[in-house]
Coordinates of C-alpha atoms in Angstrom, one line a residue:
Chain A
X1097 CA 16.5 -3.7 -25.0
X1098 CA 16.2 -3.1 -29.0
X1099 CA 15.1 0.2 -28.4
X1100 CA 12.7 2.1 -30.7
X1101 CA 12.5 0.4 -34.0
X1102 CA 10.2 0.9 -37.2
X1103 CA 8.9 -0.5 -40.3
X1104 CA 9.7 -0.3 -43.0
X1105 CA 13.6 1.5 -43.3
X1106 CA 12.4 2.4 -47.1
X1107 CA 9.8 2.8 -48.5
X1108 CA 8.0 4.2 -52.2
X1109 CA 5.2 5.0 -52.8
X1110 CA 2.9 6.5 -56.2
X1111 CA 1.4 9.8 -55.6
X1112 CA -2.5 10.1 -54.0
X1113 CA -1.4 6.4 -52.7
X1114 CA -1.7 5.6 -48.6
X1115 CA 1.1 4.8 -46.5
X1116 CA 1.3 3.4 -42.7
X1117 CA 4.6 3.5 -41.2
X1118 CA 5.0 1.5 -37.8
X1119 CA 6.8 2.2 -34.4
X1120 CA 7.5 0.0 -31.2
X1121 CA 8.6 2.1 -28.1
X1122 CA 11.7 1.2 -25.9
X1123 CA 10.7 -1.0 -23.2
X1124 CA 8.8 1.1 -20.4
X1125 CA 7.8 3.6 -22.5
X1126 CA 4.2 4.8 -22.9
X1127 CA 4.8 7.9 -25.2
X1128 CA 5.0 7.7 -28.9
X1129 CA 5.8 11.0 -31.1
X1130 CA 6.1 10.8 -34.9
X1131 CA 8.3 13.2 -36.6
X1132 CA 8.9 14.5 -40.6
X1133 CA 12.3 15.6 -40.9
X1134 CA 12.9 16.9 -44.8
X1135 CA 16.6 16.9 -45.9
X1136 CA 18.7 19.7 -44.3
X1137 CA 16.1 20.7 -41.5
X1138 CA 15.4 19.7 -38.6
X1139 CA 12.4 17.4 -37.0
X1140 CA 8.9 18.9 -37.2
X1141 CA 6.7 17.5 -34.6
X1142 CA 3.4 16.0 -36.4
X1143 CA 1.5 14.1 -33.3
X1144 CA 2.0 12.5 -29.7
X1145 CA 0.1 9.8 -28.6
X1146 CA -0.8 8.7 -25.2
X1147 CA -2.8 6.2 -23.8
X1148 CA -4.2 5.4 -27.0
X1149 CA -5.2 9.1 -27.9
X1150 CA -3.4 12.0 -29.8
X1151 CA -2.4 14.5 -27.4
X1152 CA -0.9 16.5 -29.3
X1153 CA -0.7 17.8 -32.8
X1154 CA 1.6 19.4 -35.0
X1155 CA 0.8 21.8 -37.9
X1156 CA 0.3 19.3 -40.0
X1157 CA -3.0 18.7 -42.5
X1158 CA -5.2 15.9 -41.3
X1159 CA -3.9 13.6 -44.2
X1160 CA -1.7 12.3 -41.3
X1161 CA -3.2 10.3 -38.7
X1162 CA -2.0 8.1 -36.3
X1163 CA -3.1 5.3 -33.5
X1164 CA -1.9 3.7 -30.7
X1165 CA -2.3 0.1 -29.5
X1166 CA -2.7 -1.2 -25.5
X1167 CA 1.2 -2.5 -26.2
X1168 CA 2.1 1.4 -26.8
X1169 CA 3.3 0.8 -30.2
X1170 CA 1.9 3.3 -32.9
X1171 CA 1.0 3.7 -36.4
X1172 CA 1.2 6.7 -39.2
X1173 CA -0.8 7.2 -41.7
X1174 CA -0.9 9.4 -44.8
X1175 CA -3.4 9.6 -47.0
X1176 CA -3.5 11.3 -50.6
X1177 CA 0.5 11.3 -50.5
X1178 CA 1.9 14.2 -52.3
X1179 CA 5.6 14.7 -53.2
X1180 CA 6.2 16.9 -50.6
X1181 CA 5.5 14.0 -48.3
X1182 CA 8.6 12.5 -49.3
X1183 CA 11.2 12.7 -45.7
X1184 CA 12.3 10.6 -43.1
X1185 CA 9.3 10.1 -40.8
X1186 CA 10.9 9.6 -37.1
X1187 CA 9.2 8.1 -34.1
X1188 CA 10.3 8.9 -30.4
X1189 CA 9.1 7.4 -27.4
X1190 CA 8.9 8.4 -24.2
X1191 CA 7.9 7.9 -20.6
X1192 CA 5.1 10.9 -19.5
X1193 CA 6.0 10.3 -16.1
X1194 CA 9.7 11.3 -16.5
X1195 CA 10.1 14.5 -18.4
X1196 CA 13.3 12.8 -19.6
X1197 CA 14.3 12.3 -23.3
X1198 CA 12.8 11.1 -25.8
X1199 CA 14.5 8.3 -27.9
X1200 CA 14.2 7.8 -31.5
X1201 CA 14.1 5.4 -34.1
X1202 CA 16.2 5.1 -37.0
X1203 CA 13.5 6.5 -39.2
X1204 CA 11.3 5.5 -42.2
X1205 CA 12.7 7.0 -45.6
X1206 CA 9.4 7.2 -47.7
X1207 CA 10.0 8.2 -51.4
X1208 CA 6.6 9.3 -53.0
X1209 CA 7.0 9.2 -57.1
Chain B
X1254 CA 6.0 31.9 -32.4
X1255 CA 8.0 28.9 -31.2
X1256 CA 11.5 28.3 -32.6
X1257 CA 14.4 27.4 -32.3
X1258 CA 17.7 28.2 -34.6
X1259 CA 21.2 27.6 -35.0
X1260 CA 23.8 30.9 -35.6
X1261 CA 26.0 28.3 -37.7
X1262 CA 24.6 25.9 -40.3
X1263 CA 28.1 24.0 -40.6
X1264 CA 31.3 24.3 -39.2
X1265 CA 34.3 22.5 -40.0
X1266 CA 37.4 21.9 -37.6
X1267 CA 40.3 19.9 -37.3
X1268 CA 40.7 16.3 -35.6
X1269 CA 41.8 17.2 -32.0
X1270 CA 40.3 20.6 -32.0
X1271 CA 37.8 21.8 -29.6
X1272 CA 33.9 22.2 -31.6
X1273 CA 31.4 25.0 -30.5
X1274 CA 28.3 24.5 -31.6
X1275 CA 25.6 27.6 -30.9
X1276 CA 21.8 27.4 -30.6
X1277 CA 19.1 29.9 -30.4
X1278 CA 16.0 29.5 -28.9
X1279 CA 13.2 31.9 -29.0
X1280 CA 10.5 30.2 -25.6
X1281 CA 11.4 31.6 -22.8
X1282 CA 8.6 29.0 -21.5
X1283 CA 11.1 26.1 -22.2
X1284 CA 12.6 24.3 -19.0
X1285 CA 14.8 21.6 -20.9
X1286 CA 16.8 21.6 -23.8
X1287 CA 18.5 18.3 -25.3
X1288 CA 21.3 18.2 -27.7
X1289 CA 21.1 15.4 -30.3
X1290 CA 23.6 14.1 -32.8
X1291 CA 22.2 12.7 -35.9
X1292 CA 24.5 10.8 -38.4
X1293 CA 23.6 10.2 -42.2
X1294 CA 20.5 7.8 -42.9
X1295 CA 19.7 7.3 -38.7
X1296 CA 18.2 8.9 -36.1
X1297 CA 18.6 11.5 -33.6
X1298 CA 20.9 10.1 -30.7
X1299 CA 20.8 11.7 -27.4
X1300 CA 24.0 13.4 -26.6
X1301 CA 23.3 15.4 -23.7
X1302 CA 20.3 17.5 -22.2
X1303 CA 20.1 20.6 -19.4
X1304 CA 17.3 22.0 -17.3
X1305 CA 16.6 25.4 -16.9
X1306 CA 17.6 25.7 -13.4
X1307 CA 21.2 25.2 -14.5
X1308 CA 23.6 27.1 -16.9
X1309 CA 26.2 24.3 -17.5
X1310 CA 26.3 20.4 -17.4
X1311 CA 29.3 18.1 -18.4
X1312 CA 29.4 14.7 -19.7
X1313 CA 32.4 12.8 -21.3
X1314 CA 33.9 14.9 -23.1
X1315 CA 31.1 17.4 -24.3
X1316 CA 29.7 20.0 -22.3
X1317 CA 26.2 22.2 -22.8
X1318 CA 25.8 26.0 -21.6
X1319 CA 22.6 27.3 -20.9
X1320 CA 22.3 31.3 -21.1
X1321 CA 18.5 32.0 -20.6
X1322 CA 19.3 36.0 -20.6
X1323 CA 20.1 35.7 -24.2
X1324 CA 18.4 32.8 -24.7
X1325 CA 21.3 30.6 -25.9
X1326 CA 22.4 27.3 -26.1
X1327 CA 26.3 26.1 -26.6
X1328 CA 27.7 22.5 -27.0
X1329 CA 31.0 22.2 -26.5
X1330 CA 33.0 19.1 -27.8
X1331 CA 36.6 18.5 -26.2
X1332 CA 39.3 16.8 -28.7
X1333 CA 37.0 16.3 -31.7
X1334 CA 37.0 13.4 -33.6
X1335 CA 36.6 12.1 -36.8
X1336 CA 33.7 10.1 -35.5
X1337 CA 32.0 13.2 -33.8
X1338 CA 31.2 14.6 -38.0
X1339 CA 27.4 14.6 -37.7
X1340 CA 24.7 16.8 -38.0
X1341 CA 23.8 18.3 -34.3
X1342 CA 20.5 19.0 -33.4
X1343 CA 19.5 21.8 -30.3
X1344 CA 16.0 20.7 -29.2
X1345 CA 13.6 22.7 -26.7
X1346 CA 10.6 20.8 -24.9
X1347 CA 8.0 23.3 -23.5
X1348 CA 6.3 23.5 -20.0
X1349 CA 3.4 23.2 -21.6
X1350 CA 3.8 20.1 -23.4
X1351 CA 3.9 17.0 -23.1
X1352 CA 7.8 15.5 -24.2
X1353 CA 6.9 17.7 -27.5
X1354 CA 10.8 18.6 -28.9
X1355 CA 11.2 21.7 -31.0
X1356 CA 13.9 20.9 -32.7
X1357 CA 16.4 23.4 -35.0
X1358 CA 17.5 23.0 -38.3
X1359 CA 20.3 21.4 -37.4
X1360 CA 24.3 22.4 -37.4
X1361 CA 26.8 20.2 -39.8
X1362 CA 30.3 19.6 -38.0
X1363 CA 32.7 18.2 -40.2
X1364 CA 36.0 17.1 -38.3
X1365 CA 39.3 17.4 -41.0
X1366 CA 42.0 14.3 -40.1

């Protein structure tokens, strides 16, 4: 089982550019949660999506979208990237049915310029 | 609002010591609460995780306290090791979400050979 990976590891990008970032769940998971984490904080939860809808959403401006595909694997996007953008974008997956917890990824380091 | 914080933002002890790390959560809605370790460059890692109908849970060689009365949350990590140097993350996921984690800033342990 490889777990929850994503695409790219690193990534840079200009300044009012677009950026998708990708995530595949762990095997037998049907949750997907995307996370910013800035340096020296902690994760701050931007959206969850299930069955191929967001569920939930974060406090997060709707530059950031997501989507989810019948495989469960999910996509960010940001639009009109700002240098605040720059972080580590995390994605978890879970299983709804579990209430057990979530596993991450190893991240996506974007760098906007 | 929803929070949850650390009392310590980094603590530093030696090799073979015993490490504390202390948590404060602010939802007295929250059932479960999930410690993570997160090394440099990578992703959360589960450690360990508690319900709210308990007050302690072991695992190999680290151990989580639950005090809902103060609304705290300890890990404890026996014979520290170089290896355990991370950043630990206390996380909260609400009754009324679905696998949402609230997670904390984050607590630095540094382990000293």
């Amino acid at each position: 089982d490889a777990g929850v990976t994503q695409s790219p590891t690193h990534l840079i990008k200009t300044r009012g550019q677009q950026v998708t970032l990708r995530c595949s769940p762990k095997s037998g998971h049907d949750t997907v949660s995307w996370y910013q984490q800035a340096l020296g904080q902690g994760p701050q939860f931007i959206f969850q999506y299930y069955e191929e809808e967001e569920r939930q959403r974060g406090n997060f401006p709707d530059r950031f979208s997501g989507h989810q595909f019948p495989n469960y694997s999910s996509e960010l996007n940001v639009n009109a990237l700002l240098l605040g953008d720059s972080a580590l974008y995390l994605c978890a997956s879970s299983w709804t049915g579990g209430r057990t917890e979530a596993f991450f990824g190893q991240g996506t380091r974007l760098t906007v310029v | 609002g929803e929070s949850v914080g650390l009392h310590l933002p980094t603590l530093s002890v030696q090799e073979g010591d015993n490490s504390i790390i202390n948590c404060a959560y602010s939802n007295s809605a929250s059932d479960y609460f999930i410690w993570y370790k997160q090394e440099s460059g990578k992703g959360p890692q589960f450690i360990i995780d508690i319900r709210s109908n308990m007050d302690k849970r072991q695992g190999q060689r680290v151990t989580v306290l639950l005090n809902k009365t103060v609304k705290h949350l300890s890990l404890q990590i026996a014979a520290t090791q170089p290896g355990d140097s991370a950043v630990y993350l206390c996380a909260e996921m609400l009754k009324t979400s679905y696998d949402k984690v609230i997670f904390g800033p984050g607590t630095s342990l540094s382990v000293i050979p």
